[in-house]
Each structure stands twice: as structure tokens, then as C-alpha cells.
Coordinates of N, CA and C in Angstrom, one line a residue:
M1 N -136.5 -35.6 -64.0 CA -135.7 -36.6 -64.9 C -135.8 -38.0 -64.2
T2 N -136.1 -38.9 -65.1 CA -136.3 -40.3 -64.6 C -134.9 -41.1 -64.8
S3 N -134.5 -41.7 -63.7 CA -133.3 -42.5 -63.8 C -133.4 -43.7 -64.7
E4 N -132.3 -44.1 -65.3 CA -132.3 -45.4 -66.1 C -132.4 -46.6 -65.2
R5 N -131.9 -46.4 -64.0 CA -132.0 -47.6 -63.0 C -132.9 -47.1 -61.8
P6 N -134.1 -47.5 -61.8 CA -135.0 -47.1 -60.7 C -134.5 -47.6 -59.3
G7 N -134.9 -46.9 -58.3 CA -134.6 -47.4 -56.9 C -135.4 -48.6 -56.5
E8 N -135.2 -48.9 -55.2 CA -135.8 -50.1 -54.6 C -136.6 -49.6 -53.4
L9 N -137.7 -50.3 -53.1 CA -138.5 -50.0 -52.0 C -138.2 -51.1 -51.0
V10 N -137.7 -50.8 -49.8 CA -137.5 -51.8 -48.7 C -138.6 -51.7 -47.7
L11 N -139.1 -52.9 -47.4 CA -140.1 -53.0 -46.4 C -139.6 -53.7 -45.1
V12 N -139.9 -53.2 -44.0 CA -139.5 -53.8 -42.7 C -140.7 -53.9 -41.8
R13 N -141.0 -55.2 -41.4 CA -142.1 -55.4 -40.5 C -141.5 -55.1 -39.1
H14 N -142.3 -54.5 -38.2 CA -141.9 -54.3 -36.8 C -141.5 -55.6 -36.1
G15 N -140.7 -55.4 -35.1 CA -140.2 -56.5 -34.3 C -141.3 -57.1 -33.5
E16 N -141.0 -58.2 -32.8 CA -142.0 -59.0 -32.0 C -142.6 -58.1 -30.9
T17 N -143.9 -58.3 -30.7 CA -144.6 -57.8 -29.5 C -145.2 -59.0 -28.8
E18 N -145.8 -58.8 -27.6 CA -146.4 -59.9 -26.9 C -147.5 -60.5 -27.7
W19 N -148.3 -59.6 -28.4 CA -149.4 -60.1 -29.2 C -149.0 -60.8 -30.5
S20 N -147.9 -60.3 -31.1 CA -147.5 -61.1 -32.3 C -146.9 -62.4 -31.9
K21 N -146.3 -62.5 -30.7 CA -145.8 -63.8 -30.2 C -146.9 -64.7 -29.9
S22 N -148.0 -64.3 -29.4 CA -149.2 -65.1 -29.0 C -150.1 -65.4 -30.2
G23 N -149.9 -64.7 -31.3 CA -150.8 -64.8 -32.5 C -152.1 -64.0 -32.4
Q24 N -152.2 -63.0 -31.5 CA -153.3 -62.2 -31.4 C -153.3 -61.1 -32.5
H25 N -154.5 -60.8 -33.0 CA -154.5 -59.8 -34.1 C -154.4 -58.4 -33.4
T26 N -153.3 -57.7 -33.9 CA -153.0 -56.5 -33.3 C -153.1 -55.4 -34.3
G27 N -154.3 -54.7 -34.4 CA -154.5 -53.7 -35.4 C -154.1 -52.3 -34.8
R28 N -155.1 -51.7 -34.1 CA -154.8 -50.3 -33.6 C -154.4 -50.3 -32.2
T29 N -154.3 -51.4 -31.5 CA -153.8 -51.5 -30.1 C -152.3 -51.1 -30.2
D30 N -151.9 -50.1 -29.4 CA -150.6 -49.6 -29.5 C -149.7 -50.2 -28.4
I31 N -149.0 -51.3 -28.7 CA -148.2 -52.0 -27.7 C -146.8 -52.0 -28.1
P32 N -145.9 -52.1 -27.1 CA -144.4 -52.0 -27.4 C -143.8 -53.3 -27.9
L33 N -142.6 -53.2 -28.3 CA -141.8 -54.3 -28.7 C -141.4 -55.1 -27.5
T34 N -141.2 -56.4 -27.5 CA -140.6 -57.2 -26.5 C -139.1 -57.0 -26.6
E35 N -138.4 -57.5 -25.5 CA -136.9 -57.4 -25.6 C -136.4 -58.1 -26.8
N36 N -137.0 -59.3 -27.2 CA -136.6 -60.0 -28.4 C -136.9 -59.1 -29.6
G37 N -138.1 -58.5 -29.6 CA -138.4 -57.6 -30.7 C -137.4 -56.5 -30.9
I38 N -136.9 -55.9 -29.8 CA -135.9 -54.9 -29.9 C -134.6 -55.5 -30.6
E39 N -134.2 -56.7 -30.1 CA -133.1 -57.3 -30.7 C -133.2 -57.6 -32.2
Q40 N -134.4 -58.0 -32.5 CA -134.7 -58.3 -33.9 C -134.6 -57.0 -34.8
A41 N -135.1 -55.9 -34.3 CA -135.1 -54.7 -35.0 C -133.6 -54.2 -35.1
E42 N -132.8 -54.4 -34.1 CA -131.4 -54.0 -34.1 C -130.7 -54.8 -35.2
R43 N -131.0 -56.1 -35.3 CA -130.4 -56.9 -36.4 C -130.8 -56.5 -37.7
A44 N -132.1 -56.1 -37.9 CA -132.5 -55.5 -39.2 C -131.7 -54.2 -39.5
G45 N -131.5 -53.4 -38.5 CA -130.7 -52.2 -38.7 C -129.3 -52.5 -39.1
R46 N -128.6 -53.5 -38.5 CA -127.3 -53.9 -39.0 C -127.3 -54.4 -40.4
Y47 N -128.4 -55.2 -40.8 CA -128.5 -55.7 -42.1 C -128.6 -54.6 -43.1
L48 N -129.2 -53.5 -42.8 CA -129.5 -52.4 -43.7 C -128.5 -51.2 -43.5
A49 N -127.4 -51.4 -42.7 CA -126.5 -50.3 -42.3 C -125.9 -49.6 -43.5
D50 N -125.7 -50.3 -44.6 CA -125.0 -49.6 -45.7 C -126.0 -49.0 -46.7
R51 N -127.3 -49.0 -46.4 CA -128.3 -48.4 -47.3 C -128.6 -47.0 -46.9
T52 N -128.9 -46.2 -47.9 CA -129.4 -44.9 -47.7 C -130.8 -44.7 -48.4
F53 N -131.7 -44.0 -47.8 CA -133.0 -43.9 -48.3 C -133.4 -42.4 -48.4
A54 N -133.9 -42.1 -49.6 CA -134.4 -40.7 -49.9 C -135.7 -40.5 -49.3
L55 N -136.5 -41.5 -49.0 CA -137.8 -41.4 -48.3 C -138.0 -42.5 -47.3
A56 N -138.3 -42.2 -46.1 CA -138.6 -43.1 -45.1 C -140.0 -42.9 -44.5
L57 N -140.8 -43.9 -44.5 CA -142.2 -43.8 -44.0 C -142.4 -44.8 -42.9
S58 N -143.3 -44.5 -41.9 CA -143.6 -45.5 -40.9 C -145.0 -45.4 -40.5
S59 N -145.6 -46.5 -40.0 CA -146.9 -46.4 -39.3 C -146.7 -45.5 -38.1
P60 N -147.7 -44.8 -37.6 CA -147.6 -44.0 -36.4 C -147.6 -44.9 -35.1
L61 N -147.9 -46.2 -35.2 CA -147.9 -47.0 -34.0 C -146.5 -47.2 -33.4
Q62 N -146.5 -47.3 -32.1 CA -145.2 -47.4 -31.3 C -144.3 -48.5 -31.8
R63 N -144.9 -49.7 -32.1 CA -144.0 -50.8 -32.4 C -143.3 -50.6 -33.7
A64 N -144.0 -49.9 -34.7 CA -143.3 -49.5 -35.9 C -142.3 -48.4 -35.8
R65 N -142.8 -47.4 -35.0 CA -141.8 -46.2 -34.8 C -140.6 -46.6 -34.2
D66 N -140.7 -47.5 -33.1 CA -139.5 -47.9 -32.4 C -138.6 -48.8 -33.3
T67 N -139.2 -49.6 -34.1 CA -138.4 -50.4 -35.1 C -137.7 -49.6 -36.0
A68 N -138.4 -48.5 -36.5 CA -137.7 -47.6 -37.5 C -136.5 -47.0 -36.8
E69 N -136.6 -46.5 -35.6 CA -135.5 -45.9 -34.9 C -134.4 -46.9 -34.7
L70 N -134.7 -48.1 -34.4 CA -133.6 -49.1 -34.2 C -133.0 -49.5 -35.5
V71 N -133.7 -49.4 -36.6 CA -133.2 -49.7 -37.9 C -132.3 -48.6 -38.3
G72 N -132.5 -47.4 -37.8 CA -131.6 -46.3 -38.0 C -132.2 -45.2 -39.0
V73 N -133.5 -45.2 -39.1 CA -134.1 -44.2 -40.0 C -135.0 -43.3 -39.2
D74 N -135.2 -42.1 -39.7 CA -136.1 -41.1 -39.0 C -137.2 -40.9 -40.0
P75 N -138.3 -41.6 -39.8 CA -139.4 -41.7 -40.8 C -140.4 -40.6 -40.6
E76 N -141.1 -40.3 -41.7 CA -142.3 -39.5 -41.7 C -143.4 -40.5 -41.4
L77 N -144.3 -40.1 -40.5 CA -145.4 -41.0 -40.1 C -146.5 -40.9 -41.1
D78 N -147.0 -42.0 -41.5 CA -148.1 -42.0 -42.5 C -149.3 -42.8 -42.0
E79 N -150.4 -42.2 -41.8 CA -151.6 -43.0 -41.3 C -152.1 -44.1 -42.3
D80 N -151.7 -44.0 -43.5 CA -152.1 -45.1 -44.4 C -151.3 -46.4 -44.1
L81 N -150.3 -46.3 -43.3 CA -149.6 -47.5 -42.9 C -150.0 -48.1 -41.6
Y82 N -151.1 -47.6 -41.0 CA -151.7 -48.3 -39.8 C -151.9 -49.8 -40.2
E83 N -151.8 -50.6 -39.3 CA -152.2 -52.0 -39.5 C -153.7 -52.2 -39.9
W84 N -154.0 -53.3 -40.5 CA -155.4 -53.6 -40.8 C -156.3 -53.4 -39.6
D85 N -157.4 -52.7 -39.8 CA -158.3 -52.6 -38.7 C -159.1 -53.8 -38.5
Y86 N -158.9 -54.6 -37.4 CA -159.5 -55.9 -37.2 C -160.9 -55.8 -36.5
G87 N -161.4 -54.6 -36.2 CA -162.7 -54.5 -35.7 C -163.0 -55.3 -34.5
A88 N -164.0 -56.1 -34.5 CA -164.4 -56.9 -33.3 C -163.4 -58.1 -33.0
Y89 N -162.5 -58.3 -34.0 CA -161.5 -59.4 -33.8 C -160.2 -58.9 -33.3
E90 N -160.1 -57.6 -32.9 CA -158.9 -57.1 -32.3 C -158.5 -57.9 -31.0
G91 N -157.3 -58.3 -30.9 CA -156.8 -59.0 -29.8 C -157.1 -60.5 -29.8
L92 N -157.9 -61.0 -30.7 CA -158.2 -62.4 -30.8 C -157.2 -63.2 -31.7
T93 N -157.0 -64.5 -31.4 CA -156.3 -65.3 -32.3 C -157.2 -65.9 -33.4
T94 N -156.6 -66.4 -34.4 CA -157.4 -67.0 -35.4 C -158.2 -68.2 -34.9
P95 N -157.7 -69.1 -34.1 CA -158.5 -70.2 -33.5 C -159.7 -69.7 -32.7
Q96 N -159.5 -68.6 -31.9 CA -160.6 -68.0 -31.2 C -161.7 -67.5 -32.1
I97 N -161.3 -66.9 -33.2 CA -162.2 -66.3 -34.1 C -163.0 -67.4 -34.8
K98 N -162.4 -68.5 -35.1 CA -163.1 -69.6 -35.7 C -164.1 -70.2 -34.7
V99 N -163.8 -70.3 -33.5 CA -164.7 -70.8 -32.5 C -165.9 -69.8 -32.4
E100 N -165.6 -68.5 -32.4 CA -166.7 -67.5 -32.3 C -167.6 -67.6 -33.5
R101 N -167.1 -67.9 -34.7 CA -167.8 -67.9 -35.9 C -168.5 -69.3 -36.1
H102 N -168.1 -70.3 -35.3 CA -168.6 -71.7 -35.5 C -168.2 -72.2 -36.9
G103 N -167.0 -71.9 -37.3 CA -166.6 -72.3 -38.7 C -165.4 -71.7 -39.1
P104 N -165.0 -71.9 -40.4 CA -163.8 -71.3 -40.9 C -163.8 -69.8 -41.1
W105 N -162.6 -69.2 -41.1 CA -162.5 -67.8 -41.3 C -161.1 -67.5 -42.0
D106 N -161.2 -66.5 -42.9 CA -160.0 -66.1 -43.6 C -160.1 -64.6 -43.7
L107 N -159.1 -63.9 -43.0 CA -159.1 -62.4 -43.0 C -159.2 -61.8 -44.4
W108 N -158.5 -62.4 -45.3 CA -158.3 -61.8 -46.7 C -159.6 -61.9 -47.5
T109 N -160.4 -62.9 -47.3 CA -161.6 -63.0 -48.0 C -162.9 -62.8 -47.2
D110 N -162.9 -63.0 -45.9 CA -164.0 -62.8 -45.1 C -164.1 -61.4 -44.4
G111 N -163.0 -60.7 -44.3 CA -163.0 -59.5 -43.5 C -163.3 -59.6 -42.1
V112 N -163.7 -58.5 -41.5 CA -164.0 -58.6 -40.0 C -165.3 -57.7 -39.7
P113 N -166.0 -58.1 -38.7 CA -167.1 -57.2 -38.3 C -166.7 -56.0 -37.4
A114 N -167.5 -55.0 -37.4 CA -167.2 -53.9 -36.6 C -167.2 -54.2 -35.1
G115 N -166.3 -53.5 -34.4 CA -166.2 -53.7 -32.9 C -166.1 -52.3 -32.4
D116 N -165.0 -52.1 -31.6 CA -164.8 -50.7 -31.1 C -164.3 -49.8 -32.2
T117 N -163.8 -50.4 -33.3 CA -163.4 -49.7 -34.5 C -164.2 -50.3 -35.6
P118 N -164.3 -49.6 -36.8 CA -165.2 -50.1 -37.9 C -164.8 -51.4 -38.5
G119 N -163.5 -51.7 -38.5 CA -163.0 -52.9 -39.2 C -162.8 -52.5 -40.7
E120 N -162.0 -53.4 -41.4 CA -161.7 -53.2 -42.8 C -161.7 -54.5 -43.5
N121 N -161.9 -54.4 -44.8 CA -161.7 -55.6 -45.7 C -160.5 -55.4 -46.6
A122 N -160.1 -56.4 -47.3 CA -158.9 -56.4 -48.1 C -158.9 -55.2 -49.2
A123 N -160.1 -55.0 -49.7 CA -160.2 -53.9 -50.7 C -160.0 -52.5 -50.1
E124 N -160.5 -52.3 -48.9 CA -160.3 -51.1 -48.2 C -158.8 -50.8 -47.8
V125 N -158.1 -51.9 -47.4 CA -156.7 -51.8 -47.1 C -155.9 -51.5 -48.4
R126 N -156.4 -52.1 -49.5 CA -155.7 -51.9 -50.8 C -155.7 -50.4 -51.1
V127 N -156.8 -49.7 -50.9 CA -156.9 -48.3 -51.2 C -155.8 -47.5 -50.4
R128 N -155.6 -47.8 -49.2 CA -154.6 -47.2 -48.4 C -153.2 -47.4 -48.9
V129 N -152.8 -48.7 -49.2 CA -151.5 -49.0 -49.6 C -151.2 -48.4 -51.0
E130 N -152.2 -48.3 -51.8 CA -152.0 -47.7 -53.1 C -151.6 -46.2 -53.0
R131 N -152.1 -45.5 -52.0 CA -151.7 -44.2 -51.7 C -150.3 -44.1 -51.3
V132 N -149.8 -45.1 -50.5 CA -148.4 -45.1 -50.1 C -147.5 -45.3 -51.3
L133 N -147.9 -46.2 -52.2 CA -147.1 -46.5 -53.4 C -147.1 -45.2 -54.3
D134 N -148.2 -44.5 -54.3 CA -148.2 -43.3 -55.1 C -147.1 -42.3 -54.6
R135 N -146.9 -42.3 -53.3 CA -145.8 -41.5 -52.7 C -144.4 -42.0 -53.0
V136 N -144.3 -43.3 -53.1 CA -143.0 -43.9 -53.2 C -142.5 -43.9 -54.7
R137 N -143.4 -44.2 -55.6 CA -143.0 -44.4 -57.0 C -142.1 -43.2 -57.6
P138 N -142.5 -42.0 -57.4 CA -141.7 -40.9 -57.9 C -140.2 -40.9 -57.4
V139 N -140.0 -41.3 -56.1 CA -138.7 -41.4 -55.5 C -137.9 -42.5 -56.3
L140 N -138.5 -43.6 -56.4 CA -137.8 -44.7 -57.1 C -137.5 -44.4 -58.6
A141 N -138.4 -43.7 -59.2 CA -138.2 -43.3 -60.6 C -136.9 -42.4 -60.8
E142 N -136.5 -41.7 -59.7 CA -135.3 -40.9 -59.7 C -134.1 -41.7 -59.4
G143 N -134.2 -43.0 -59.2 CA -133.1 -43.8 -58.9 C -132.8 -43.9 -57.4
D144 N -133.6 -43.4 -56.6 CA -133.4 -43.4 -55.1 C -134.1 -44.5 -54.5
D145 N -133.7 -44.9 -53.3 CA -134.4 -46.0 -52.5 C -135.3 -45.3 -51.5
A146 N -136.3 -46.1 -51.1 CA -137.2 -45.7 -50.1 C -137.4 -46.9 -49.1
I147 N -137.8 -46.6 -47.9 CA -138.1 -47.6 -46.9 C -139.4 -47.4 -46.2
V148 N -140.1 -48.4 -45.9 CA -141.4 -48.4 -45.2 C -141.3 -49.3 -44.0
V149 N -141.7 -48.8 -42.8 CA -141.7 -49.7 -41.7 C -143.1 -49.8 -41.1
A150 N -143.7 -50.9 -41.1 CA -145.1 -51.0 -40.7 C -145.4 -52.4 -40.2
H151 N -146.5 -53.0 -40.5 CA -147.1 -54.2 -39.9 C -147.3 -55.3 -40.9
G152 N -147.5 -56.5 -40.4 CA -147.5 -57.7 -41.2 C -148.6 -57.7 -42.3
H153 N -149.8 -57.4 -41.9 CA -150.9 -57.5 -42.9 C -150.9 -56.3 -43.9
V154 N -150.6 -55.1 -43.4 CA -150.7 -54.0 -44.3 C -149.4 -54.1 -45.3
L155 N -148.3 -54.6 -44.8 CA -147.2 -54.8 -45.8 C -147.4 -55.9 -46.8
R156 N -148.1 -56.9 -46.3 CA -148.5 -58.0 -47.3 C -149.5 -57.4 -48.4
A157 N -150.4 -56.6 -47.9 CA -151.3 -55.9 -48.9 C -150.5 -55.0 -49.8
L158 N -149.5 -54.3 -49.3 CA -148.7 -53.4 -50.1 C -147.9 -54.3 -51.2
G159 N -147.3 -55.4 -50.7 CA -146.6 -56.2 -51.7 C -147.5 -56.8 -52.8
A160 N -148.7 -57.2 -52.4 CA -149.6 -57.6 -53.5 C -150.0 -56.5 -54.4
A161 N -150.2 -55.3 -53.9 CA -150.5 -54.2 -54.8 C -149.3 -53.9 -55.7
W162 N -148.1 -54.0 -55.2 CA -146.9 -53.6 -56.0 C -146.8 -54.6 -57.3
I163 N -147.1 -55.8 -57.1 CA -147.0 -56.8 -58.2 C -148.3 -57.0 -58.9
R164 N -149.3 -56.2 -58.5 CA -150.6 -56.2 -59.2 C -151.4 -57.4 -59.0
L165 N -151.3 -58.0 -57.8 CA -152.2 -59.1 -57.5 C -153.5 -58.6 -57.0
A166 N -154.5 -59.4 -56.9 CA -155.8 -59.0 -56.4 C -155.6 -58.7 -54.9
P167 N -156.5 -57.8 -54.3 CA -156.3 -57.5 -52.9 C -156.2 -58.7 -51.9
Q168 N -157.0 -59.7 -52.1 CA -157.0 -60.9 -51.3 C -155.8 -61.8 -51.4
D169 N -155.0 -61.5 -52.5 CA -153.8 -62.4 -52.7 C -152.6 -62.0 -51.9
G170 N -152.7 -61.0 -51.0 CA -151.7 -60.8 -50.1 C -151.6 -61.9 -49.1
A171 N -152.6 -62.8 -49.1 CA -152.6 -64.0 -48.2 C -151.4 -64.9 -48.5
V172 N -150.8 -64.9 -49.7 CA -149.8 -65.8 -50.0 C -148.4 -65.3 -49.7
L173 N -148.3 -64.0 -49.2 CA -147.1 -63.3 -48.9 C -146.8 -63.3 -47.4
K174 N -146.3 -64.5 -46.9 CA -146.0 -64.6 -45.5 C -144.9 -63.6 -45.1
L175 N -145.1 -63.0 -43.9 CA -144.1 -62.0 -43.4 C -143.9 -62.1 -41.9
G176 N -142.7 -62.5 -41.5 CA -142.4 -62.6 -40.1 C -142.0 -61.3 -39.5
T177 N -141.9 -61.3 -38.1 CA -141.5 -60.0 -37.4 C -140.1 -59.7 -37.7
A178 N -139.9 -58.3 -37.9 CA -138.6 -57.7 -38.2 C -137.9 -58.3 -39.4
T179 N -138.7 -58.8 -40.3 CA -138.1 -59.3 -41.6 C -138.0 -58.1 -42.6
V180 N -137.1 -58.3 -43.5 CA -136.8 -57.3 -44.5 C -137.2 -57.8 -45.9
S181 N -137.9 -57.0 -46.7 CA -138.3 -57.4 -48.0 C -137.9 -56.2 -49.0
S182 N -137.8 -56.5 -50.2 CA -137.5 -55.4 -51.2 C -138.3 -55.6 -52.5
L183 N -138.8 -54.5 -53.0 CA -139.6 -54.4 -54.2 C -138.8 -53.5 -55.2
G184 N -138.8 -54.0 -56.4 CA -138.1 -53.2 -57.5 C -138.7 -53.4 -58.8
Y185 N -137.9 -53.3 -59.8 CA -138.4 -53.4 -61.2 C -137.5 -54.3 -62.0
E186 N -138.0 -55.0 -63.0 CA -137.2 -55.8 -64.0 C -137.8 -55.5 -65.3
H187 N -137.1 -54.9 -66.2 CA -137.6 -54.5 -67.5 C -138.9 -53.7 -67.4
G188 N -138.9 -52.8 -66.5 CA -140.0 -51.9 -66.3 C -141.2 -52.4 -65.5
R189 N -141.1 -53.7 -65.2 CA -142.2 -54.4 -64.5 C -142.0 -54.5 -63.0
P190 N -142.9 -54.1 -62.2 CA -142.7 -54.3 -60.8 C -142.5 -55.7 -60.3
V191 N -141.6 -56.0 -59.6 CA -141.2 -57.3 -59.1 C -140.8 -57.3 -57.6
I192 N -140.9 -58.5 -57.0 CA -140.3 -58.7 -55.7 C -138.9 -59.1 -55.8
D193 N -138.0 -58.3 -55.3 CA -136.6 -58.6 -55.3 C -136.2 -59.6 -54.2
S194 N -136.8 -59.4 -53.1 CA -136.6 -60.4 -52.0 C -137.8 -60.2 -51.1
W195 N -138.0 -61.3 -50.3 CA -139.3 -61.3 -49.4 C -139.0 -62.1 -48.1
N196 N -139.4 -61.5 -47.0 CA -139.4 -62.2 -45.7 C -138.1 -62.7 -45.3
V197 N -137.0 -61.8 -45.5 CA -135.7 -62.2 -45.1 C -135.5 -61.9 -43.7
T198 N -135.0 -62.8 -42.9 CA -134.8 -62.7 -41.5 C -133.3 -62.4 -41.3
P199 N -132.9 -61.1 -40.9 CA -131.5 -60.8 -40.7 C -130.9 -61.7 -39.6
R200 N -129.7 -62.1 -39.9 CA -128.9 -62.9 -38.9 C -127.6 -62.2 -38.6
D201 N -127.1 -62.3 -37.4 CA -125.8 -61.8 -37.1 C -124.7 -62.8 -37.5

């Protein structure tokens, strides 16, 4: 049975890490939250304290799992929520990548070369986040809420997929560490209810 009032999908980006602080691309490297990142995640938990979720999903990486725990949810780990695979650009900042390429670079349109991992482009990440949304939509249709805890670029790709933008258009959806966003419906149309909200005490 479908509810007359569908639920909402809440997105939480993990808290700060040393690499997010320095601007290094952190795909599959599994690094912990900083002390500040822990505090950020705790604030997100207080912000969401009155919410209940019928489905909770998280990236398997430590920074997302720890953020989910601090937010107060016990998520199912979903490999489709791994961060973008940055290939040869893992650990590099955007200025470093531009120097290496001797020119401009945009993750969303240029992708990455293979390195220790194969790397991904925006279309490949889109396939993954569409599978996540396929899991979430039936829950929302019943009028229940869901929460996803993951990483900056993969959540931006998910937001773009939700509102039916092209894969590369996730570039316009800025997302800070430990921010909270929500996706819902208006007149049956997928919409962004809120985006990149930084919880404050």
C-alpha cells in the first residue's frame, strides 16, 4: 500500500577527516574522523534526534560508519555508497592534479585515470547511486523516512540522480562535511527539500 504522504530521504556527509580538511581526494583510502569531525557528526546527531528511519544505509568506510554511529543510527553497509573511485588521483588536491595535467581539470566531466584502483567517471557513479535509490524509493512510498550516510561526491551524484539531472550536474550541488540534506516529493515530483545544512548547537 502506498502512503498519500511519501517519506523523506535524509543524506548525511561524513564528518571532517585530515584529507577533507586539506582538500585531498579521498576515495577508497580508509581514514578516520578528526576530533572536529567527531564533533560535527555529534551535532548532526542532535539535529536529527527527533527523526526515525525505517531504512538506514552507510558506506562501508570508517569515516561514514563512525559518522552514522555518532548520528545515532545503526546502518546496513552498502558498497554502492563507496566514495567516487579517484584512481590515480587518490590523495591529490585539485591544484596538484591540474599541475600534473598541465591544464584544467574537472572531476565531473573529465573523470580520472586508473591508478592503484580503476577509477570512475560520473556515469559509472550514477549507476551505483541509482541502485541505492531503487532500495530507498519503496520505503518512502510507504510514508517512512530513510537515511544515507556517505561521502561528498557520491552524495552529490545521488542528489543529481534524485532530481533527474545529468550525471555531471552533481557538480552544482556543493556539500560540506557533516552536513544534512533531505530529498522528497512535491506533487509527485522528486525535489530537494533542503541541501547542505550545517547543524549548529
